[in-house]
């Protein structure tokens, strides 16, 4: 081969077209990095920007993690033990349950199974970013039907879009608004023949029963749940889905065999032995959400949306969202700001412990004084 015949691999031209236009996913920023940037002690940060659980894992999880387990062996690819335990926990047949490395992985697996290049998926923004991200990753057409200004659905437009879609992704409660999907809309979407994925990452904090039992017997409905919020083990990456056994079998066929690590599996099993503790904590968190909502509204410049989740989305009426986020960061309170046109005057933050929340309230008051002077 002569030098002129030699060709060289070029990642840019070889890239799949769908990836060229992929907007990167904006995840939660790294605590240590932000703390260093704002000159605060990472150990004293009140971290409310990832909708995590301020209490951490259940006591039995900490015990199991301390005891150790056979990390030199692969976990069970068919997740039998965990699916059995989840079946019992949810009151469904284990054949209708499957586990992923976070519910994030299950979202991606649903695309792998059902959404081909050019297929349509429907979302309703503002919403969780992974549906659009995975949609673009798979070359799907992502049709967004924005929520109304009060964060309710534009029902007519939404159903019209669903009618020509392969799949519809709705978190209930929604992230970041905190609102539940209306029950009547669920039936209407199912009647379009699209796959309806109801993402119940925050359902344990809501005044609403999970749709898990219904999903086990209804092929058009998939319910996603997670151990990241209620379970307090976001860092271990484990979530699950409830759906018709036929879809579970397809996922078992198409997933990476050892998608859930053994530490996550052991922690999830231990979590399911400590349900009462976690339910009590969820109850405290939901109560704190309501207390904080009232207290913040009383400040006069913060308007929290009604929320059924472990967080509040707040409109700030006197300042902009980024300035409030930055001023809170300087005080060691980390909240989430979204740089999108509809959320520029908003921040979102999850609940800390009651003591932390009281400190957060004081931080908000101090922020208002600072920003007022700077005006
Ligand atoms: N769904 C929603 C609505 C979420 O807000 C999140 C986490 N931010 C997830 C899914 C991801 O959960 P997991 O940690 O199980 O991947």
Coordinates of N, CA, C and O in Angstrom, one line a residue, residues 48-199:
X48 N -29.3 20.1 47.8 CA -30.7 19.9 47.5 C -30.9 20.0 46.0 O -32.0 20.2 45.5
X49 N -29.8 19.8 45.2 CA -29.9 20.0 43.7 C -30.2 18.7 42.9 O -30.3 18.8 41.7
X50 N -30.2 17.6 43.6 CA -30.3 16.3 42.8 C -31.5 15.5 43.2 O -31.6 14.3 42.8
X51 N -32.4 16.1 43.9 CA -33.6 15.4 44.4 C -33.3 14.1 45.1 O -34.0 13.1 45.0
X52 N -32.2 14.1 45.9 CA -31.8 12.9 46.6 C -32.5 12.9 48.0 O -33.2 13.8 48.3
X53 N -32.2 11.8 48.7 CA -32.8 11.6 50.0 C -31.8 12.1 51.1 O -30.8 11.5 51.2
X54 N -32.2 13.1 51.9 CA -31.3 13.7 52.9 C -30.9 12.7 54.0 O -29.9 12.8 54.7
X55 N -31.7 11.6 54.2 CA -31.4 10.6 55.2 C -30.5 9.5 54.8 O -30.0 8.7 55.6
X56 N -30.3 9.4 53.4 CA -29.4 8.4 53.0 C -30.1 7.0 53.0 O -31.3 6.9 53.1
X57 N -29.3 5.9 53.0 CA -29.9 4.6 52.9 C -30.6 4.2 54.2 O -30.3 4.7 55.2
X58 N -31.4 3.1 54.0 CA -32.0 2.5 55.2 C -30.9 1.9 56.1 O -29.9 1.4 55.6
X59 N -31.2 1.8 57.4 CA -30.2 1.2 58.3 C -29.7 -0.2 57.9 O -28.5 -0.6 57.9
X60 N -30.6 -1.1 57.4 CA -30.3 -2.4 57.0 C -29.3 -2.4 55.8 O -28.5 -3.3 55.6
X61 N -29.4 -1.4 55.0 CA -28.5 -1.3 53.8 C -27.1 -1.1 54.3 O -26.1 -1.7 53.8
X62 N -27.0 -0.1 55.3 CA -25.6 0.1 55.8 C -25.0 -1.1 56.4 O -23.8 -1.4 56.2
X63 N -25.8 -1.9 57.1 CA -25.4 -3.1 57.7 C -24.8 -4.1 56.6 O -23.7 -4.6 56.7
X64 N -25.6 -4.3 55.6 CA -25.2 -5.2 54.5 C -24.0 -4.8 53.8 O -23.1 -5.6 53.5
X65 N -23.9 -3.5 53.6 CA -22.7 -3.0 52.9 C -21.5 -3.2 53.7 O -20.4 -3.4 53.2
X66 N -21.6 -3.0 55.0 CA -20.5 -3.2 55.9 C -20.0 -4.7 56.0 O -18.9 -5.0 56.0
X67 N -21.1 -5.6 56.0 CA -20.8 -7.0 56.1 C -20.0 -7.5 54.9 O -19.2 -8.4 55.0
X68 N -20.3 -7.0 53.7 CA -19.6 -7.4 52.5 C -20.4 -8.6 51.8 O -21.3 -9.1 52.4
X69 N -19.9 -8.9 50.6 CA -20.6 -9.9 49.8 C -19.7 -10.3 48.7 O -18.6 -9.7 48.5
X70 N -20.0 -11.4 47.9 CA -19.0 -12.0 47.0 C -18.8 -11.1 45.7 O -19.4 -11.4 44.7
X71 N -18.0 -10.1 45.8 CA -17.8 -9.2 44.7 C -17.0 -9.8 43.6 O -16.9 -9.3 42.5
X72 N -16.4 -11.0 43.8 CA -15.6 -11.6 42.8 C -16.5 -12.4 41.8 O -16.1 -12.9 40.8
X73 N -17.8 -12.5 42.1 CA -18.8 -13.2 41.3 C -19.7 -12.3 40.5 O -20.0 -11.2 41.0
X74 N -20.1 -12.7 39.3 CA -21.1 -11.9 38.6 C -22.5 -12.0 39.3 O -22.8 -13.1 39.9
X75 N -23.3 -11.0 39.2 CA -24.6 -11.1 39.7 C -25.5 -12.0 38.8 O -25.1 -12.3 37.7
X76 N -26.7 -12.3 39.3 CA -27.6 -13.1 38.5 C -28.2 -12.3 37.3 O -28.9 -11.3 37.6
X77 N -27.9 -12.7 36.1 CA -28.4 -11.9 34.9 C -29.9 -11.8 34.9 O -30.4 -10.8 34.3
X78 N -30.6 -12.8 35.4 CA -32.0 -12.7 35.4 C -32.7 -12.1 36.7 O -33.9 -12.1 36.8
X79 N -31.8 -11.7 37.6 CA -32.3 -10.9 38.7 C -33.4 -11.6 39.5 O -34.3 -10.9 40.0
X80 N -33.3 -12.9 39.7 CA -34.4 -13.7 40.2 C -34.8 -13.2 41.6 O -35.9 -13.0 41.9
X81 N -33.8 -13.1 42.5 CA -34.0 -12.8 43.9 C -34.7 -11.5 44.1 O -35.7 -11.3 44.8
X82 N -34.1 -10.5 43.4 CA -34.6 -9.1 43.5 C -36.0 -9.0 42.9 O -36.9 -8.3 43.4
X83 N -36.2 -9.6 41.8 CA -37.5 -9.5 41.1 C -38.6 -10.2 42.0 O -39.7 -9.7 42.1
X84 N -38.2 -11.3 42.7 CA -39.1 -11.9 43.6 C -39.5 -11.0 44.7 O -40.6 -10.8 45.1
X85 N -38.4 -10.4 45.3 CA -38.7 -9.4 46.5 C -39.5 -8.2 46.0 O -40.4 -7.8 46.8
X86 N -39.2 -7.7 44.8 CA -40.0 -6.6 44.3 C -41.4 -7.0 44.1 O -42.4 -6.2 44.3
X87 N -41.6 -8.2 43.5 CA -43.0 -8.7 43.3 C -43.8 -8.7 44.6 O -44.9 -8.2 44.6
X88 N -43.2 -9.2 45.7 CA -43.8 -9.2 47.0 C -44.1 -7.8 47.5 O -45.2 -7.5 47.9
X89 N -43.1 -6.9 47.4 CA -43.2 -5.5 47.8 C -44.4 -4.8 47.1 O -45.1 -4.0 47.7
X90 N -44.5 -5.1 45.8 CA -45.5 -4.3 45.0 C -46.9 -5.0 44.9 O -47.8 -4.5 44.4
X91 N -46.9 -6.3 45.3 CA -48.1 -7.1 45.1 C -48.3 -7.4 43.6 O -49.5 -7.5 43.1
X92 N -47.3 -7.7 42.9 CA -47.4 -8.1 41.5 C -46.6 -9.4 41.2 O -45.7 -9.7 42.0
X93 N -46.8 -10.0 40.1 CA -46.1 -11.2 39.7 C -44.6 -10.8 39.4 O -44.4 -9.9 38.6
X94 N -43.6 -11.5 40.0 CA -42.2 -11.1 39.6 C -41.9 -11.2 38.1 O -41.0 -10.5 37.7
X95 N -42.7 -11.9 37.4 CA -42.5 -12.0 35.9 C -42.8 -10.6 35.3 O -42.4 -10.4 34.1
X96 N -43.4 -9.7 36.0 CA -43.7 -8.4 35.4 C -42.8 -7.3 35.9 O -43.0 -6.1 35.8
X97 N -41.7 -7.7 36.6 CA -40.7 -6.8 37.1 C -39.3 -7.0 36.5 O -38.9 -8.1 36.3
X98 N -38.6 -5.9 36.2 CA -37.3 -6.0 35.7 C -36.4 -4.8 36.3 O -37.0 -3.8 36.6
X99 N -35.2 -5.1 36.5 CA -34.3 -4.1 37.3 C -33.3 -3.5 36.4 O -32.7 -4.2 35.5
X100 N -33.0 -2.3 36.6 CA -31.9 -1.6 35.7 C -30.9 -0.8 36.6 O -31.2 -0.6 37.8
X101 N -29.9 -0.4 36.0 CA -28.8 0.4 36.7 C -29.4 1.8 36.7 O -29.1 2.7 35.9
X102 N -30.3 2.0 37.6 CA -31.1 3.3 37.7 C -32.3 3.1 36.7 O -32.2 2.3 35.8
X103 N -33.3 3.9 37.0 CA -34.4 3.8 36.0 C -33.9 4.5 34.7 O -34.5 4.2 33.6
X104 N -32.9 5.3 34.7 CA -32.3 5.8 33.5 C -32.0 4.7 32.5 O -32.2 4.8 31.3
X105 N -31.4 3.6 33.0 CA -31.1 2.5 32.1 C -32.3 1.9 31.5 O -32.4 1.5 30.3
X106 N -33.4 1.8 32.3 CA -34.6 1.2 31.7 C -35.3 2.1 30.7 O -35.8 1.6 29.7
X107 N -35.1 3.4 30.8 CA -35.6 4.3 29.8 C -34.9 4.0 28.5 O -35.5 3.8 27.4
X108 N -33.6 3.9 28.6 CA -32.8 3.6 27.4 C -33.1 2.3 26.8 O -33.2 2.1 25.6
X109 N -33.4 1.3 27.6 CA -33.8 -0.1 27.1 C -35.1 0.0 26.4 O -35.3 -0.8 25.4
X110 N -36.0 0.8 26.8 CA -37.3 0.9 26.1 C -37.1 1.5 24.7 O -37.7 1.0 23.8
X111 N -36.2 2.4 24.6 CA -35.8 2.9 23.3 C -35.2 1.8 22.4 O -35.6 1.6 21.3
X112 N -34.3 1.1 23.0 CA -33.6 0.0 22.3 C -34.7 -1.0 21.7 O -34.5 -1.5 20.6
X113 N -35.7 -1.3 22.5 CA -36.7 -2.2 22.1 C -37.7 -1.7 21.1 O -38.1 -2.3 20.1
X114 N -38.2 -0.5 21.3 CA -39.4 0.0 20.6 C -39.2 1.2 19.7 O -40.1 1.5 18.9
X115 N -38.1 2.0 19.9 CA -38.1 3.3 19.1 C -37.0 3.2 18.1 O -35.8 3.3 18.4
X116 N -37.3 3.2 16.8 CA -36.4 3.1 15.8 C -36.1 4.5 15.2 O -36.8 5.5 15.5
X117 N -35.0 4.7 14.5 CA -34.7 6.0 13.8 C -35.9 6.5 13.1 O -36.6 5.8 12.4
X118 N -36.2 7.8 13.4 CA -37.4 8.4 12.7 C -38.7 8.2 13.5 O -39.7 8.9 13.2
X119 N -38.8 7.3 14.4 CA -40.0 7.1 15.2 C -40.2 8.3 16.1 O -39.3 8.9 16.5
X120 N -41.5 8.6 16.3 CA -41.8 9.7 17.2 C -42.0 9.3 18.7 O -42.6 8.3 19.0
X121 N -41.4 10.2 19.6 CA -41.8 10.0 21.0 C -42.3 11.4 21.4 O -42.0 12.4 20.8
X122 N -43.1 11.3 22.5 CA -43.8 12.6 23.0 C -43.4 12.8 24.4 O -43.4 11.9 25.2
X123 N -43.1 14.1 24.7 CA -42.8 14.5 26.1 C -43.6 15.8 26.3 O -44.2 16.4 25.3
X124 N -43.7 16.3 27.5 CA -44.4 17.5 27.9 C -43.5 18.3 28.8 O -43.4 18.1 30.0
X125 N -42.8 19.3 28.2 CA -41.8 20.1 29.0 C -42.5 21.2 29.8 O -43.6 21.7 29.4
X126 N -41.9 21.7 30.9 CA -40.6 21.2 31.4 C -40.7 19.8 32.0 O -41.7 19.6 32.8
X127 N -39.8 19.0 31.7 CA -39.8 17.6 32.2 C -38.4 17.1 32.3 O -37.4 17.7 32.0
X128 N -38.3 15.8 32.8 CA -37.0 15.2 33.0 C -36.3 15.0 31.7 O -36.9 14.6 30.7
X129 N -35.0 15.3 31.6 CA -34.3 15.4 30.4 C -33.9 14.1 29.7 O -33.6 14.1 28.5
X130 N -34.0 13.0 30.4 CA -33.5 11.7 29.8 C -34.3 11.2 28.6 O -33.8 10.6 27.8
X131 N -35.6 11.5 28.6 CA -36.4 11.0 27.5 C -36.0 11.7 26.2 O -35.8 11.0 25.2
X132 N -35.8 13.0 26.2 CA -35.3 13.7 25.0 C -33.9 13.3 24.7 O -33.6 13.1 23.5
X133 N -33.1 13.1 25.7 CA -31.7 12.7 25.5 C -31.6 11.4 24.8 O -30.9 11.2 23.7
X134 N -32.3 10.4 25.3 CA -32.3 9.0 24.7 C -33.0 9.1 23.4 O -32.6 8.3 22.4
X135 N -34.0 9.9 23.2 CA -34.7 10.0 21.9 C -33.7 10.5 20.8 O -33.6 9.9 19.8
X136 N -32.9 11.5 21.2 CA -31.9 12.0 20.2 C -30.8 11.0 19.9 O -30.4 10.8 18.8
X137 N -30.4 10.3 21.0 CA -29.4 9.2 20.9 C -29.8 8.2 19.9 O -29.0 7.6 19.2
X138 N -31.1 7.9 19.9 CA -31.7 6.8 19.0 C -32.2 7.3 17.7 O -32.9 6.6 17.0
X139 N -32.0 8.6 17.4 CA -32.4 9.2 16.1 C -33.9 9.3 16.0 O -34.5 9.3 14.9
X140 N -34.6 9.4 17.2 CA -36.1 9.5 17.2 C -36.5 11.0 16.9 O -35.6 11.9 17.1
X141 N -37.7 11.2 16.5 CA -38.2 12.5 16.4 C -38.9 12.8 17.8 O -39.8 12.2 18.2
X142 N -38.3 13.8 18.5 CA -38.8 14.1 19.8 C -39.8 15.2 19.7 O -39.5 16.4 19.4
X143 N -41.1 14.9 19.9 CA -42.2 15.9 19.8 C -42.5 16.4 21.2 O -43.0 15.6 22.1
X144 N -42.2 17.6 21.5 CA -42.5 18.1 22.8 C -43.8 18.9 22.8 O -44.0 19.8 21.9
X145 N -44.7 18.6 23.7 CA -46.0 19.4 23.8 C -45.9 20.2 25.1 O -46.2 19.6 26.2
X146 N -45.4 21.4 25.1 CA -45.2 22.2 26.4 C -46.4 22.2 27.3 O -47.5 22.3 26.8
X147 N -46.2 22.1 28.6 CA -47.2 22.2 29.6 C -47.7 23.7 29.5 O -47.0 24.6 29.1
X148 N -49.0 23.9 30.0 CA -49.5 25.2 30.1 C -48.7 26.0 31.2 O -47.9 25.4 32.0
X149 N -49.0 27.3 31.3 CA -48.2 28.1 32.3 C -48.5 27.6 33.8 O -47.6 27.9 34.6
X150 N -49.6 27.0 34.0 CA -49.8 26.5 35.4 C -49.3 25.0 35.5 O -49.6 24.3 36.5
X151 N -48.6 24.6 34.6 CA -47.9 23.2 34.5 C -49.0 22.1 34.3 O -48.7 21.0 34.6
X152 N -50.2 22.5 33.9 CA -51.1 21.4 33.5 C -50.9 21.1 32.0 O -50.2 21.8 31.3
X153 N -51.5 19.9 31.6 CA -51.3 19.5 30.2 C -52.1 20.3 29.2 O -53.3 20.6 29.6
X154 N -51.6 20.5 28.1 CA -52.4 21.0 26.9 C -53.0 19.7 26.3 O -52.5 19.1 25.4
X155 N -54.1 19.2 26.9 CA -54.6 17.9 26.7 C -54.8 17.6 25.2 O -54.4 16.5 24.7
X156 N -55.5 18.5 24.5 CA -55.8 18.3 23.1 C -54.5 18.1 22.3 O -54.4 17.1 21.5
X157 N -53.6 19.0 22.4 CA -52.4 18.9 21.6 C -51.6 17.7 22.0 O -51.0 17.0 21.1
X158 N -51.6 17.4 23.3 CA -50.8 16.2 23.8 C -51.4 14.9 23.2 O -50.6 14.1 22.7
X159 N -52.7 14.8 23.2 CA -53.3 13.6 22.6 C -53.1 13.5 21.1 O -52.9 12.4 20.6
X160 N -53.2 14.6 20.5 CA -53.0 14.6 19.0 C -51.5 14.1 18.7 O -51.3 13.3 17.8
X161 N -50.6 14.6 19.5 CA -49.2 14.2 19.2 C -49.0 12.7 19.6 O -48.4 11.9 18.8
X162 N -49.7 12.2 20.7 CA -49.5 10.8 21.1 C -50.1 9.9 20.0 O -49.6 8.8 19.8
X163 N -51.1 10.4 19.3 CA -51.8 9.5 18.3 C -50.8 9.0 17.2 O -51.0 8.0 16.6
X164 N -49.8 9.8 16.9 CA -48.8 9.4 15.9 C -47.5 9.0 16.4 O -46.5 9.0 15.7
X165 N -47.4 8.7 17.7 CA -46.2 8.4 18.4 C -46.0 6.9 18.7 O -47.0 6.2 18.8
X166 N -44.8 6.5 18.8 CA -44.5 5.2 19.2 C -44.5 5.1 20.8 O -45.0 4.1 21.3
X167 N -44.1 6.1 21.4 CA -44.0 6.1 22.9 C -44.2 7.5 23.5 O -43.8 8.5 22.9
X168 N -44.8 7.5 24.7 CA -45.0 8.8 25.4 C -44.4 8.6 26.8 O -44.6 7.6 27.4
X169 N -43.6 9.6 27.2 CA -42.9 9.5 28.5 C -43.4 10.6 29.4 O -43.2 11.8 29.1
X170 N -43.9 10.3 30.5 CA -44.5 11.2 31.5 C -44.0 10.8 32.9 O -44.4 9.7 33.4
X171 N -43.3 11.7 33.6 CA -43.1 11.4 35.0 C -44.3 11.9 35.8 O -44.9 12.9 35.6
X172 N -44.6 11.1 36.8 CA -45.8 11.4 37.6 C -45.4 11.0 39.1 O -45.4 9.8 39.3
X173 N -45.1 11.9 40.0 CA -45.0 13.4 39.8 C -44.0 13.8 38.8 O -43.0 13.1 38.6
X174 N -44.2 14.9 38.1 CA -43.3 15.4 37.1 C -42.1 16.1 37.8 O -42.2 16.7 38.8
X175 N -40.9 15.8 37.2 CA -39.7 16.6 37.5 C -39.5 17.5 36.4 O -39.3 17.1 35.2
X176 N -39.5 18.9 36.6 CA -39.3 19.6 37.8 C -40.6 20.2 38.4 O -40.5 20.8 39.5
X177 N -41.8 20.0 37.9 CA -42.9 20.7 38.4 C -43.5 20.2 39.6 O -44.1 20.9 40.4
X178 N -43.4 18.8 39.8 CA -44.0 18.2 41.0 C -45.5 17.8 40.8 O -46.1 17.2 41.7
X179 N -46.0 18.0 39.6 CA -47.4 17.7 39.4 C -47.7 16.2 39.0 O -46.8 15.7 38.2
X180 N -48.8 15.7 39.4 CA -49.2 14.3 39.0 C -49.8 14.4 37.6 O -50.4 15.3 37.2
X181 N -49.7 13.2 36.8 CA -50.4 13.1 35.6 C -51.9 12.8 35.9 O -52.2 11.9 36.6
X182 N -52.8 13.6 35.3 CA -54.2 13.4 35.6 C -54.6 11.9 35.1 O -54.2 11.4 34.1
X183 N -55.4 11.3 36.0 CA -55.8 9.9 35.7 C -56.5 9.7 34.4 O -56.3 8.7 33.7
X184 N -57.4 10.7 34.1 CA -58.2 10.6 32.9 C -57.2 10.6 31.6 O -57.5 9.9 30.6
X185 N -56.1 11.3 31.7 CA -55.2 11.4 30.6 C -54.5 10.1 30.4 O -54.2 9.7 29.2
X186 N -54.3 9.3 31.4 CA -53.7 8.0 31.3 C -54.5 7.1 30.3 O -54.0 6.6 29.4
X187 N -55.8 7.0 30.6 CA -56.7 6.2 29.7 C -56.7 6.7 28.3 O -56.7 6.0 27.3
X188 N -56.7 8.1 28.2 CA -56.8 8.6 26.8 C -55.5 8.4 26.0 O -55.6 8.1 24.9
X189 N -54.3 8.4 26.7 CA -53.1 8.1 26.0 C -53.0 6.6 25.6 O -52.7 6.3 24.5
X190 N -53.4 5.8 26.5 CA -53.4 4.3 26.2 C -54.3 4.0 25.0 O -53.9 3.2 24.2
X191 N -55.4 4.8 24.9 CA -56.3 4.5 23.8 C -55.7 4.9 22.4 O -56.2 4.6 21.4
X192 N -54.6 5.7 22.4 CA -54.0 6.1 21.1 C -53.1 4.9 20.5 O -52.7 5.0 19.4
X193 N -52.8 3.9 21.4 CA -52.0 2.8 20.9 C -50.5 3.0 21.1 O -49.7 2.1 20.8
X194 N -50.1 4.2 21.6 CA -48.7 4.4 21.8 C -48.4 3.7 23.2 O -49.2 3.5 24.0
X195 N -47.1 3.4 23.3 CA -46.6 2.9 24.6 C -46.6 4.1 25.6 O -46.0 5.1 25.3
X196 N -47.2 3.9 26.8 CA -47.2 5.0 27.8 C -46.2 4.6 28.9 O -46.5 3.6 29.6
X197 N -45.2 5.4 29.0 CA -44.2 5.1 30.1 C -44.5 6.2 31.2 O -44.2 7.4 31.0
X198 N -45.0 5.7 32.3 CA -45.2 6.6 33.5 C -44.1 6.4 34.4 O -43.9 5.3 35.0
X199 N -43.3 7.5 34.6 CA -42.1 7.4 35.4 C -42.4 7.9 36.8 O -42.6 9.1 37.1

